[in-house]
Short mmCIF file of C-alpha atoms in Angstrom, two decimals:
data_model
loop_
_atom_site.label_atom_id
_atom_site.label_comp_id
_atom_site.label_asym_id
_atom_site.label_seq_id
_atom_site.Cartn_x
_atom_site.Cartn_y
_atom_site.Cartn_z
CA MET A 1 -31.04 -51.89 53.96
CA ASN A 2 -28.36 -51.91 51.26
CA ILE A 3 -30.72 -50.39 48.75
CA ALA A 4 -31.82 -47.70 51.19
CA SER A 5 -28.21 -46.75 51.84
CA LYS A 6 -27.79 -46.02 48.13
CA LEU A 7 -30.75 -43.71 47.86
CA PRO A 8 -30.17 -39.96 47.87
CA PRO A 9 -30.62 -38.52 51.35
CA GLN A 10 -33.79 -36.64 52.15
CA HIS A 11 -33.45 -33.01 51.23
CA VAL A 12 -33.86 -31.52 54.68
CA ASP A 13 -31.29 -28.78 54.61
CA ARG A 14 -30.44 -28.35 50.95
CA THR A 15 -32.17 -27.80 47.64
CA TYR A 16 -30.57 -28.94 44.41
CA PHE A 17 -30.71 -27.19 41.05
CA SER A 18 -29.23 -27.65 37.61
CA SER A 19 -26.70 -24.86 38.21
CA GLY A 20 -25.62 -22.19 40.66
CA ARG A 21 -27.26 -19.70 38.38
CA ALA A 22 -30.57 -21.56 38.65
CA ALA A 23 -30.20 -21.53 42.45
CA PHE A 24 -29.56 -17.78 42.34
CA ALA A 25 -32.52 -17.23 40.02
CA PHE A 26 -34.74 -19.24 42.37
CA LEU A 27 -33.72 -17.08 45.34
CA MET A 28 -34.30 -13.96 43.28
CA GLU A 29 -37.81 -15.14 42.48
CA HIS A 30 -38.41 -16.19 46.07
CA GLU A 31 -37.28 -12.89 47.62
CA LYS A 32 -38.22 -10.54 44.76
CA PRO A 33 -35.71 -7.83 45.64
CA THR A 34 -35.99 -4.37 44.15
CA LYS A 35 -32.26 -3.88 44.04
CA VAL A 36 -29.27 -6.22 43.89
CA TYR A 37 -25.68 -5.43 44.88
CA LEU A 38 -23.09 -7.45 42.98
CA PRO A 39 -19.32 -7.28 43.37
CA ALA A 40 -17.47 -5.81 40.41
CA PHE A 41 -15.15 -8.83 40.59
CA CYS A 42 -17.76 -11.29 39.60
CA CYS A 43 -18.53 -14.37 37.56
CA TRP A 44 -20.31 -13.47 34.32
CA SER A 45 -23.14 -15.88 34.97
CA LEU A 46 -24.53 -13.75 37.81
CA VAL A 47 -24.44 -10.64 35.64
CA SER A 48 -26.03 -12.53 32.74
CA THR A 49 -28.81 -13.81 34.98
CA MET A 50 -29.63 -10.28 36.06
CA LEU A 51 -29.55 -8.96 32.51
CA GLU A 52 -31.48 -11.82 30.95
CA ARG A 53 -33.95 -12.83 33.59
CA PHE A 54 -34.35 -9.89 35.97
CA ARG A 55 -34.08 -6.89 33.70
CA ASP A 56 -36.39 -4.79 35.84
CA VAL A 57 -34.34 -5.15 39.01
CA GLU A 58 -31.81 -2.40 39.70
CA VAL A 59 -28.20 -3.59 39.90
CA GLU A 60 -25.41 -1.75 41.70
CA PHE A 61 -21.82 -2.93 41.67
CA TYR A 62 -19.49 -2.62 44.62
CA GLY A 63 -15.73 -2.91 45.06
CA MET A 64 -13.78 -5.30 47.25
CA SER A 65 -10.29 -5.69 48.65
CA THR A 66 -7.66 -6.97 46.24
CA PHE A 67 -7.10 -9.84 48.68
CA LEU A 68 -10.78 -10.79 48.45
CA ASP A 69 -11.46 -10.90 52.15
CA GLY A 70 -13.52 -7.79 52.75
CA PRO A 71 -14.41 -4.34 51.50
CA PRO A 72 -11.97 -2.19 49.50
CA ASN A 73 -11.26 0.07 52.45
CA SER A 74 -12.25 0.53 56.07
CA ARG A 75 -14.72 3.30 55.19
CA PHE A 76 -16.96 1.14 53.05
CA TRP A 77 -19.75 -0.50 55.01
CA PRO A 78 -22.68 -1.20 52.74
CA GLU A 79 -26.23 -0.30 53.69
CA VAL A 80 -28.64 -2.88 52.33
CA GLY A 81 -32.19 -1.79 52.88
CA ALA A 82 -35.30 -3.91 53.27
CA GLY A 83 -36.20 -5.53 49.97
CA GLU A 84 -32.63 -5.26 48.71
CA LEU A 85 -30.19 -8.10 48.19
CA PHE A 86 -26.42 -8.15 48.63
CA VAL A 87 -24.37 -10.92 47.00
CA ARG A 88 -21.14 -11.74 48.82
CA ILE A 89 -18.83 -14.10 46.93
CA HIS A 90 -16.36 -16.24 48.86
CA TYR A 91 -13.67 -16.31 46.22
CA PHE A 92 -11.34 -19.21 45.46
CA GLY A 93 -12.27 -21.22 48.56
CA HIS A 94 -11.37 -18.36 50.92
CA GLN A 95 -13.78 -16.85 53.41
CA ASN A 96 -14.65 -13.27 52.46
CA LYS A 97 -15.36 -12.45 56.04
CA GLY A 98 -14.38 -8.84 56.67
CA TRP A 99 -17.79 -7.35 55.96
CA VAL A 100 -20.16 -5.41 58.15
CA ILE A 101 -23.38 -5.09 56.21
CA HIS A 102 -25.91 -2.70 57.68
CA GLY A 103 -29.65 -2.70 57.14
CA ASN A 104 -32.41 -5.29 56.99
CA GLY A 105 -31.68 -6.53 53.50
CA ILE A 106 -30.94 -10.05 52.34
CA VAL A 107 -27.36 -11.27 52.14
CA LEU A 108 -26.57 -14.13 49.77
CA ASP A 109 -23.31 -16.00 50.32
CA ASP A 110 -22.04 -17.41 47.04
CA LEU A 111 -20.16 -20.60 47.89
CA SER A 112 -19.53 -21.73 44.31
CA HIS A 113 -15.76 -21.69 44.90
CA SER A 114 -15.99 -22.60 48.53
CA TYR A 115 -18.58 -25.20 49.27
CA MET A 116 -15.91 -27.62 50.48
CA SER A 117 -14.25 -25.06 52.73
CA ILE A 118 -14.94 -25.05 56.43
CA PHE A 119 -15.56 -21.44 57.39
CA GLU A 120 -15.37 -19.68 60.73
CA LYS A 121 -18.77 -18.89 62.19
CA GLY A 122 -20.04 -16.64 64.94
CA GLU A 123 -19.14 -13.10 66.01
CA PRO A 124 -17.77 -10.93 64.55
CA ILE A 125 -18.44 -12.74 61.27
CA GLN A 126 -21.77 -11.79 59.78
CA GLN A 127 -23.74 -14.75 58.50
CA GLY A 128 -25.66 -14.39 55.27
CA THR A 129 -29.37 -15.03 54.91
CA TYR A 130 -28.82 -17.84 52.39
CA GLU A 131 -25.92 -19.81 50.96
CA PHE A 132 -25.98 -20.91 47.36
CA GLY A 133 -23.54 -22.08 44.74
CA SER A 134 -22.51 -24.30 41.87
CA TYR A 135 -20.79 -27.67 42.06
CA ARG A 136 -19.02 -27.48 38.76
CA LYS A 137 -16.07 -25.41 39.92
CA ILE A 138 -14.66 -28.05 42.25
CA LEU A 139 -16.10 -31.38 41.11
CA LYS A 140 -16.01 -32.89 37.66
CA VAL A 141 -19.75 -32.69 37.10
CA GLY A 142 -21.62 -31.28 34.15
CA ASP A 143 -24.31 -29.56 36.15
CA GLY A 144 -25.41 -28.93 39.69
CA GLY A 145 -26.26 -26.06 41.97
CA PHE A 146 -27.55 -25.77 45.51
CA ILE A 147 -29.09 -23.62 48.19
CA ASN A 148 -28.23 -24.64 51.75
CA THR A 149 -31.85 -24.26 52.84
CA TYR A 150 -34.79 -26.53 52.21
CA PHE A 151 -37.20 -25.35 49.54
CA ASN A 152 -39.63 -27.28 47.45
CA PRO A 153 -39.29 -25.65 44.05
CA VAL A 154 -41.45 -26.28 41.04
CA TYR A 155 -38.73 -26.98 38.51
CA GLU A 156 -39.17 -25.68 35.01
CA PRO A 157 -39.35 -28.53 32.52
CA SER A 158 -36.18 -28.71 30.54
CA LYS A 159 -36.18 -29.56 26.87
CA LYS A 160 -32.44 -29.34 26.72
CA LEU A 161 -30.38 -32.33 25.77
CA ASP A 162 -27.29 -31.45 27.73
CA THR A 163 -27.68 -34.46 30.03
CA TRP A 164 -28.04 -36.75 27.04
CA LEU A 165 -24.94 -35.21 25.48
CA ARG A 166 -22.91 -35.72 28.64
CA TYR A 167 -23.96 -39.34 28.65
CA GLU A 168 -23.10 -39.81 24.99
CA SER A 169 -19.96 -37.68 25.02
CA LYS A 170 -17.00 -38.92 23.06
CA ASP A 171 -14.48 -36.35 24.23
CA TRP A 172 -14.00 -33.13 26.22
CA ARG A 173 -15.53 -31.09 23.39
CA ASP A 174 -18.86 -32.85 23.83
CA MET A 175 -18.63 -32.23 27.57
CA LYS A 176 -17.90 -28.55 26.97
CA GLU A 177 -20.79 -28.29 24.56
CA ALA A 178 -23.08 -29.93 27.13
CA GLU A 179 -21.93 -27.36 29.69
CA ASN A 180 -22.53 -24.56 27.21
CA MET A 181 -26.00 -25.94 26.41
CA LEU A 182 -26.86 -25.75 30.09
CA ASP A 183 -25.51 -22.22 30.36
CA ARG A 184 -27.46 -20.93 27.37
CA ASP A 185 -30.72 -21.15 29.28
CA TRP A 186 -31.83 -19.50 32.47
CA GLN A 187 -34.16 -22.15 33.73
CA VAL A 188 -34.74 -23.07 37.34
CA ALA A 189 -34.27 -26.77 36.70
CA ASP A 190 -33.37 -29.83 38.76
CA ILE A 191 -29.91 -31.34 39.05
CA SER A 192 -29.18 -34.41 36.92
CA SER A 193 -28.99 -37.75 38.69
CA GLN A 194 -25.52 -38.24 37.18
CA SER A 195 -24.16 -35.20 38.98
CA LEU A 196 -26.04 -35.90 42.17
CA ALA A 197 -24.47 -39.36 42.31
CA VAL A 198 -20.98 -37.84 42.02
CA ILE A 199 -21.71 -35.19 44.64
CA LEU A 200 -23.12 -37.63 47.16
CA THR A 201 -20.25 -40.09 46.82
CA THR A 202 -17.34 -37.64 46.80
CA ASN A 203 -14.85 -37.96 49.63
CA LYS A 204 -14.78 -34.32 50.69
CA GLU A 205 -11.88 -34.76 53.08
CA PHE A 206 -9.74 -36.25 50.32
CA VAL A 207 -10.64 -33.39 47.97
CA ARG A 208 -9.79 -30.79 50.60
CA GLN A 209 -6.50 -32.40 51.60
CA ARG A 210 -5.33 -32.92 48.02
CA ARG A 211 -6.15 -29.36 47.01
CA VAL A 212 -4.48 -27.92 50.11
CA GLN A 213 -1.38 -30.02 49.43
CA ASN A 214 -1.20 -29.01 45.75
CA GLU A 215 -1.79 -25.34 46.50
CA ALA A 216 0.85 -25.24 49.24
CA PHE A 217 3.36 -26.97 46.94
CA LEU A 218 2.85 -24.37 44.22
CA GLU A 219 3.08 -21.48 46.69
CA GLU A 220 6.33 -22.79 48.17
CA HIS A 221 8.07 -23.49 44.88
CA LEU A 222 6.89 -20.45 42.95
CA LYS A 223 8.12 -18.36 45.86
CA ASP A 224 11.50 -20.11 45.65
CA LEU A 225 11.59 -19.35 41.93
CA ASP A 226 10.63 -15.75 42.65
CA VAL A 227 7.73 -15.95 40.17
CA GLY A 228 4.82 -13.73 41.15
CA ARG A 229 3.68 -13.43 44.75
CA TRP A 230 1.01 -14.97 46.92
CA HIS A 231 -2.51 -13.69 46.58
CA ILE A 232 -4.70 -15.71 48.93
CA MET A 233 -3.51 -16.82 52.35
CA TYR A 234 -5.73 -19.83 53.01
CA ARG A 235 -6.87 -20.47 56.56
CA PRO A 236 -7.06 -23.94 58.14
CA GLY A 237 -10.10 -25.82 56.86
CA GLU A 238 -10.35 -23.87 53.62
CA CYS A 239 -10.29 -25.80 50.35
CA PRO A 240 -8.49 -23.88 47.57
CA LEU A 241 -10.17 -23.58 44.21
CA ASN A 242 -6.81 -22.84 42.59
CA HIS A 243 -3.47 -21.24 43.33
CA SER A 244 -3.96 -17.59 42.50
CA ARG A 245 -0.74 -15.67 41.94
CA MET A 246 -0.14 -11.96 41.49
CA PHE A 247 2.28 -10.55 38.95
CA ASP A 248 3.76 -7.07 38.75
CA THR A 249 2.88 -6.66 35.10
CA GLN A 250 0.24 -8.05 32.79
CA GLU A 251 2.94 -8.74 30.18
CA GLU A 252 4.84 -11.03 32.54
CA ARG A 253 1.63 -12.83 33.50
CA ASP A 254 0.49 -13.27 29.90
CA ASP A 255 3.89 -14.41 28.74
CA LEU A 256 4.01 -17.13 31.40
CA ARG A 257 0.46 -18.15 30.59
CA SER A 258 1.29 -18.55 26.87
CA PHE A 259 4.42 -20.53 27.68
CA LEU A 260 2.56 -22.89 29.98
CA ARG A 261 -0.03 -23.49 27.29
CA THR A 262 2.73 -24.92 25.07
CA LYS A 263 3.33 -27.42 27.88
CA ASP A 264 -0.35 -28.36 28.04
CA ILE A 265 -0.77 -26.49 31.31
CA TYR A 266 -3.92 -24.41 31.22
CA THR A 267 -4.14 -21.56 33.67
CA ALA A 268 -7.09 -19.20 34.01
CA ILE A 269 -7.75 -15.51 34.33
CA GLN A 270 -10.58 -14.99 36.79
CA TRP A 271 -12.34 -12.96 35.74
CA PRO A 272 -12.31 -10.73 32.70
CA THR A 273 -14.60 -7.89 33.71
CA HIS A 274 -18.07 -8.14 32.18
CA PRO A 275 -18.72 -5.33 29.64
CA TYR A 276 -21.87 -4.35 31.55
CA ILE A 277 -19.82 -3.83 34.72
CA LEU A 278 -17.28 -1.76 32.79
CA GLN A 279 -20.08 0.48 31.56
CA ASN A 280 -21.99 0.76 34.82
CA ALA A 281 -19.48 0.80 37.68
CA SER A 282 -17.43 3.78 38.83
CA GLU A 283 -13.67 3.88 38.46
CA GLU A 284 -13.26 3.44 42.22
CA VAL A 285 -15.49 0.36 42.27
CA LEU A 286 -13.73 -1.14 39.25
CA ALA A 287 -10.20 -0.60 40.56
CA SER A 288 -9.60 -3.94 42.30
CA ALA A 289 -11.53 -5.98 39.71
CA LEU A 290 -9.42 -4.56 36.90
CA TYR A 291 -6.23 -5.03 38.88
CA LEU A 292 -7.07 -8.69 39.50
CA GLU A 293 -8.05 -9.21 35.88
CA ARG A 294 -4.69 -7.88 34.72
CA HIS A 295 -2.30 -9.13 37.38
CA THR A 296 -3.41 -12.54 38.61
CA LEU A 297 -3.17 -16.02 37.20
CA ALA A 298 -4.92 -19.10 38.55
CA PHE A 299 -2.97 -22.37 38.53
CA PRO A 300 -4.97 -25.61 38.69
CA VAL A 301 -4.80 -27.62 41.92
CA MET A 302 -7.61 -30.08 41.21
CA GLN A 303 -7.83 -33.21 43.32
CA GLU A 304 -7.20 -35.33 40.22
CA TYR A 305 -3.66 -33.90 40.22
CA ASN A 306 -0.93 -35.05 42.57
CA LEU A 307 2.48 -33.67 43.50
CA ASN A 308 4.05 -35.10 40.34
CA ASP A 309 1.68 -32.93 38.32
CA MET A 310 2.51 -29.94 40.50
CA GLU A 311 6.20 -30.64 39.99
CA TYR A 312 5.68 -30.72 36.23
CA MET A 313 4.10 -27.29 36.48
CA ILE A 314 6.95 -25.95 38.60
CA ASN A 315 9.55 -27.39 36.21
CA SER A 316 7.76 -25.71 33.33
CA VAL A 317 7.68 -22.38 35.15
CA GLU A 318 11.39 -22.79 35.88
CA GLU A 319 12.03 -23.41 32.20
CA TRP A 320 10.14 -20.22 31.38
CA LYS A 321 12.15 -18.35 33.98
CA ARG A 322 15.45 -19.67 32.60
CA SER A 323 14.48 -18.66 29.07
CA GLY A 324 14.70 -15.10 30.35
CA THR A 325 11.37 -13.82 29.13
CA MET B 1 -35.25 -39.24 18.68
CA PHE B 2 -36.60 -35.72 19.17
CA LYS B 3 -38.20 -32.90 17.25
CA LEU B 4 -35.72 -30.15 16.60
CA GLU B 5 -37.24 -27.00 18.08
CA SER B 6 -34.33 -24.89 19.26
CA ASN B 7 -31.14 -23.60 17.70
CA TYR B 8 -29.41 -24.79 20.86
CA GLU B 9 -30.20 -28.41 20.01
CA VAL B 10 -28.68 -28.43 16.54
CA TYR B 11 -25.49 -30.06 17.74
CA CYS B 12 -27.36 -32.98 19.30
CA PHE B 13 -29.67 -33.24 16.29
CA LEU B 14 -26.77 -33.64 13.88
CA LYS B 15 -24.88 -35.91 16.24
CA ILE B 16 -27.82 -38.30 16.24
CA ASN B 17 -28.86 -38.07 12.61
CA LEU B 18 -25.68 -37.83 10.54
CA PRO B 19 -25.14 -41.05 8.59
CA GLU B 20 -22.45 -43.50 9.58
CA GLY B 21 -18.96 -42.28 8.75
CA TYR B 22 -19.88 -38.65 9.37
CA ALA B 23 -19.28 -36.81 12.62
CA ILE B 24 -19.85 -33.45 14.20
CA HIS B 25 -17.43 -31.78 16.59
CA ALA B 26 -18.03 -28.81 18.82
CA GLU B 27 -14.94 -26.66 18.79
CA PRO B 28 -15.42 -24.03 21.45
CA SER B 29 -13.05 -21.15 21.82
CA PRO B 30 -10.41 -21.77 24.48
CA ASP B 31 -11.54 -18.53 26.11
CA TYR B 32 -13.49 -18.77 29.32
CA PHE B 33 -16.84 -17.33 28.32
CA THR B 34 -18.09 -19.15 25.32
CA GLU B 35 -21.63 -20.33 25.84
CA ASN B 36 -23.05 -17.83 23.39
CA PHE B 37 -20.64 -18.83 20.63
CA PHE B 38 -20.72 -21.97 18.57
CA ARG B 39 -18.48 -23.62 16.04
CA TYR B 40 -19.64 -26.99 14.79
CA VAL B 41 -17.49 -28.84 12.28
CA ILE B 42 -19.01 -31.66 10.23
CA THR B 43 -16.48 -34.19 9.02
CA LYS B 44 -16.28 -37.36 7.02
CA GLY B 45 -13.16 -39.22 8.04
CA ASP B 46 -10.42 -36.61 8.20
CA LYS B 47 -12.16 -34.29 5.75
CA GLU B 48 -13.99 -31.19 6.94
CA LEU B 49 -17.25 -30.89 5.02
CA LYS B 50 -19.14 -28.01 6.64
CA ILE B 51 -18.68 -25.52 9.40
CA LEU B 52 -21.53 -23.92 11.33
CA GLU B 53 -20.15 -20.96 13.19
CA GLY B 54 -21.51 -17.89 14.92
CA ARG B 55 -23.13 -16.38 17.92
CA PHE B 56 -26.47 -17.57 19.19
CA SER B 57 -27.61 -14.07 20.05
CA GLU B 58 -27.20 -13.04 16.42
CA ILE B 59 -29.19 -15.90 14.88
CA ARG B 60 -32.47 -14.87 13.35
CA TYR B 61 -35.37 -17.09 14.36
CA ASN B 62 -34.65 -20.72 13.51
CA ASP B 63 -31.90 -20.08 11.00
CA LEU B 64 -29.51 -22.57 12.55
CA ILE B 65 -32.18 -25.26 12.52
CA ILE B 66 -32.84 -24.57 8.85
CA ARG B 67 -29.14 -24.72 8.03
CA ALA B 68 -28.69 -27.96 10.01
CA LYS B 69 -31.61 -29.64 8.26
CA LYS B 70 -30.25 -28.53 4.89
CA ILE B 71 -26.83 -29.98 5.69
CA LEU B 72 -28.41 -33.24 6.77
CA ARG B 73 -30.42 -33.41 3.53
CA GLU B 74 -27.33 -32.75 1.44
CA VAL B 75 -25.30 -35.38 3.25
CA GLU B 76 -28.10 -37.95 2.95
CA ASP B 77 -28.60 -37.15 -0.76
CA ASP B 78 -24.90 -37.52 -1.28
CA GLU B 79 -24.94 -40.91 0.39
CA HIS B 80 -27.98 -42.09 -1.57
CA SER B 81 -26.53 -41.01 -4.90
CA LYS B 82 -23.57 -43.38 -4.44
#
């Protein structure tokens, strides 16, 4: 009985992969779309997968609202025809729910940032055909992706040694190299048992509560300091990936980012726009992606951090503010 | 432990095979998108001996494998000559 309770659960409603990208590639191979719609504000790994593994499939980029909860304007309702595939990313743990997607095409919900968020369901929210994602954004795991549907994939044999390297790692650089090793290939491979063990034993409620608490603390105190302005208004049940903040100018944002780095606080810019998107998307489609690239900064709110860590960040931002830059 | 067949595995290959006292460190760029770049520093104590640096997409055939094997040979020769 005790042994059985430690075994991984039967995969009845989920399929595991080595990465979110592998999960995406599997769905691409399963559905074989002729055309894929990707948001211009997009993780590079999706673009890379299309360019490296599905070169013959047409890709069209679309724009989204700056607040990442729907289309860029009320006139944009995409038409996704049969045999076409529309990728809708739920950014930063926030439900991107304001979409009405016409047609008989396939809608993929990317939950890489949001798999711990509890989303609203039912009318008028349009459910996607499949949900997929990566575990690495929220949990400290070296690999791991999923589709929230049962499949029985034939995994490609992996010759990579990234799992070995994670096991043998001496420091964060080894871990980063292991992650990079995984990302250099586009295989549809299985998740490692190391990551699966972490995923299956994580206290999701703790993760959600801690991230909500950290994010709310940052929002409240950065507002008091009059540094940037809120970007994402999280709904109850959502689990923030980070605290994303908007700044009036790129210079202000970059200056704060550099200052925080001197305090060992590492913020992120999500995302620099992929060169392929810059070359292939219209100015209108690119507008919000470029704005977000230049004006937002993501503060860490990981569950490993508590309010003391958040306070350290706020004190550092206050120091930057006082220095008058 | 394994036969080196891919440029991607050079880091692991050297990590396993460098003699005692030597080490290899991956020093990725702090930028977000780095998987195509590599910078491997081979050290002995505090001393930097060799640096393998570049972009995987620009490597011709198995050039990185050849360079890694050459470094390993040199290091081993150096150790044996003492």
